[in-house]
GROMACS .gro file of C-alpha atoms in nm:
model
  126
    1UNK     CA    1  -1.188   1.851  -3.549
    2UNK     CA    2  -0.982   1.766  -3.252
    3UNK     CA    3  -1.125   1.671  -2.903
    4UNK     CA    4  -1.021   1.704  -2.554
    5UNK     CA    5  -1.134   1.433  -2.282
    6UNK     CA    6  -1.360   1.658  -2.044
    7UNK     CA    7  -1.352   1.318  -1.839
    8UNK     CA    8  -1.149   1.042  -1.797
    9UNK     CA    9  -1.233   0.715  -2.056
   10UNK     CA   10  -1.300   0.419  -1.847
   11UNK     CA   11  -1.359   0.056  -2.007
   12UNK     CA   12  -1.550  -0.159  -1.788
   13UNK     CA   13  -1.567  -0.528  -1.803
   14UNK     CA   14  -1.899  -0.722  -1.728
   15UNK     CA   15  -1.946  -1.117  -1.703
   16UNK     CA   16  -2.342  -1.194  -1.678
   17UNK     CA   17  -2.418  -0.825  -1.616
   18UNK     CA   18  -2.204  -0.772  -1.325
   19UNK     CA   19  -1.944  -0.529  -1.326
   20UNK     CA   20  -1.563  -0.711  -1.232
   21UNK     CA   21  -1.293  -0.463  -1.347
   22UNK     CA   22  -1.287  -0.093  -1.449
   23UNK     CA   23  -0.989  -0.007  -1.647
   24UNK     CA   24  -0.909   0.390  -1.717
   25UNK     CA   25  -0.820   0.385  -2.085
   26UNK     CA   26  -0.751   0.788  -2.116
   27UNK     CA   27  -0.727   1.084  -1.840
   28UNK     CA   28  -0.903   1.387  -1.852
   29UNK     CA   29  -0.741   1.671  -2.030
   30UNK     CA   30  -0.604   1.424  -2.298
   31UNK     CA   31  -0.651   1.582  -2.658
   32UNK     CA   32  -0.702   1.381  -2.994
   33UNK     CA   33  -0.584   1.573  -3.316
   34UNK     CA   34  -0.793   1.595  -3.622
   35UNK     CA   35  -0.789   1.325  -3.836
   36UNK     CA   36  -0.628   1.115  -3.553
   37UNK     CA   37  -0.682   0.741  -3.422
   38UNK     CA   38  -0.554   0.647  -3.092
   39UNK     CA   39  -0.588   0.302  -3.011
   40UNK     CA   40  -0.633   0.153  -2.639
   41UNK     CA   41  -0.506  -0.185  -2.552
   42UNK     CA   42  -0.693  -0.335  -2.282
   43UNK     CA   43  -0.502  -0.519  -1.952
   44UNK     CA   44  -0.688  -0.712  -1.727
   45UNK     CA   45  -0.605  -0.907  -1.461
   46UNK     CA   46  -0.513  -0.633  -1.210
   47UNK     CA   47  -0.460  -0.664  -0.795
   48UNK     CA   48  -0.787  -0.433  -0.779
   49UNK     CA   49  -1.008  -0.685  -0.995
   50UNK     CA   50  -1.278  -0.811  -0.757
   51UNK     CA   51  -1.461  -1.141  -0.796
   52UNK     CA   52  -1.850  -1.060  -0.958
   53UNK     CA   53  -2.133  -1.170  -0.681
   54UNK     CA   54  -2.308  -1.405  -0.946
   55UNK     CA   55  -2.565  -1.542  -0.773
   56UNK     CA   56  -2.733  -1.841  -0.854
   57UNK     CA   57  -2.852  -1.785  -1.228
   58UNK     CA   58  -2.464  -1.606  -1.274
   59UNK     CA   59  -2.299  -1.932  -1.141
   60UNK     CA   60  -2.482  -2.123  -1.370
   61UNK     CA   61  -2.393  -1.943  -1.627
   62UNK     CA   62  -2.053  -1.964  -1.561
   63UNK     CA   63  -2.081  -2.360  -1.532
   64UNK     CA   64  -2.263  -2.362  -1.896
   65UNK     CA   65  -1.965  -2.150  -2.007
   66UNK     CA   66  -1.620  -2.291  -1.872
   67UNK     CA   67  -1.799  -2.651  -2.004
   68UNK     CA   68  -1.810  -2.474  -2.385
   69UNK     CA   69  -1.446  -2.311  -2.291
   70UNK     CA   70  -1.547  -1.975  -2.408
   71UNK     CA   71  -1.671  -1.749  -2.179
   72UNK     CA   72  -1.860  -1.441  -2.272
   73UNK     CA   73  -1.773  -1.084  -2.166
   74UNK     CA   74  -1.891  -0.691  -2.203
   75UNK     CA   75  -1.629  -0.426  -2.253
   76UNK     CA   76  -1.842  -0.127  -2.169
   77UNK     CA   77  -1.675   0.182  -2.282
   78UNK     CA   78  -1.764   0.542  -2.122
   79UNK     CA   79  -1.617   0.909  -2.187
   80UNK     CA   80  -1.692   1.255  -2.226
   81UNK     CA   81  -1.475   1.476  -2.479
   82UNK     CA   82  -1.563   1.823  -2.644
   83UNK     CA   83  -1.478   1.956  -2.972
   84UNK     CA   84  -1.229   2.215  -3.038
   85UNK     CA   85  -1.515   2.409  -3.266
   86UNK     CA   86  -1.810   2.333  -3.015
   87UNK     CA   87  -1.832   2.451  -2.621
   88UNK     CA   88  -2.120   2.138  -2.578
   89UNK     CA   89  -1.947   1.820  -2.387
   90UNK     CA   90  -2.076   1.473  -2.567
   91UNK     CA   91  -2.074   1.134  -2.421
   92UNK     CA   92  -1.894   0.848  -2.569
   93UNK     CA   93  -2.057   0.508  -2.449
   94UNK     CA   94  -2.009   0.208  -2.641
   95UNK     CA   95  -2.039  -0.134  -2.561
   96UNK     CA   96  -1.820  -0.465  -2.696
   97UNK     CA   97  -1.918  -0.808  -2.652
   98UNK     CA   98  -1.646  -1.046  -2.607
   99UNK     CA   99  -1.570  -1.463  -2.645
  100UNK     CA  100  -1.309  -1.511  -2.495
  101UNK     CA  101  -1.139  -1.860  -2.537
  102UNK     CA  102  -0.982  -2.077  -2.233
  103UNK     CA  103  -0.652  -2.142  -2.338
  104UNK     CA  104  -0.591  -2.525  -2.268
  105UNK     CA  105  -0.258  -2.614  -2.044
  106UNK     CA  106   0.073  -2.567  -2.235
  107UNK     CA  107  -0.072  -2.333  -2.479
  108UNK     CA  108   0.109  -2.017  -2.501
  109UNK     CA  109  -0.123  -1.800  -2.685
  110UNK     CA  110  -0.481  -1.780  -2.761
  111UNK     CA  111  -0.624  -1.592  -3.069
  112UNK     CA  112  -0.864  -1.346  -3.003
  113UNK     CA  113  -1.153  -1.254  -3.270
  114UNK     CA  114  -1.255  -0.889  -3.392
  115UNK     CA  115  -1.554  -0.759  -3.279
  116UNK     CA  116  -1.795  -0.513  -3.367
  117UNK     CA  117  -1.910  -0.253  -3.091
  118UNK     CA  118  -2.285  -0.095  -3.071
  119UNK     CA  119  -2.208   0.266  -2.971
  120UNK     CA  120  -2.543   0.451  -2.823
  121UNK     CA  121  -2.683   0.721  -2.999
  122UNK     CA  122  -2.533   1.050  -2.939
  123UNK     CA  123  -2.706   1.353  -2.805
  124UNK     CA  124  -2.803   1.657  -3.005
  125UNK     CA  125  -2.535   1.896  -3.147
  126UNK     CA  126  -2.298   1.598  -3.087
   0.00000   0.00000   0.00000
């Protein structure tokens, strides 16, 4: 079946449970054929990024991590689409964890490992 976005997709991106960037990975109104795969590469880094109030057990954390020179990150992923067949609207929430490596001076790319994402369990009739 083919979907339609009844909201926009946003990917947001968490470092010691606090929210620091929200990225909008697909508008409302976009549609999906049947069959389809779309996938969403994820940019970060953007002037409207704020800095995550870590508090003392978050700045710690932080410490512990940029020591290691991984850091890791939640991508948590959040839509609504419905079904061409079906007039019901179902979530889409998923979330990704992330390592991501510091890239030591000179280097001029870093490689990033796949992960597997938990996605929550859907509502009825979705």
């Amino acid at each position: 079946m083919s979907v339609k976005n009844t909201k926009p997709m946003d990917a947001e991106y968490k470092f010691d449970g606090q929210p620091f960037e929200r990225i909008q990975l697909a508008d409302k109104g976009d549609k999906l054929g049947p069959g389809k795969t779309v996938v969403h590469r994820l940019s970060s880094g953007s002037e409207g990024a704020i800095v995550p109030a870590l508090g003392n057990a978050g700045a710690q954390e932080y410490r512990k991590e940029s020591a290691k020179g991984t850091f890791e990150v939640e991508v948590a992923i959040a839509g609504e689409v419905r079904y061409t067949a079906r007039l019901t609207k179902c979530k889409i929430e998923a979330t990704c964890p992330l390592k991501l490596q510091l890239a030591p001076p000179g280097t001029t790319s870093v490689a990033f490992q796949k992960v597997k994402c938990k996605l929550t369990k859907p509502e009825k009739n979705c």
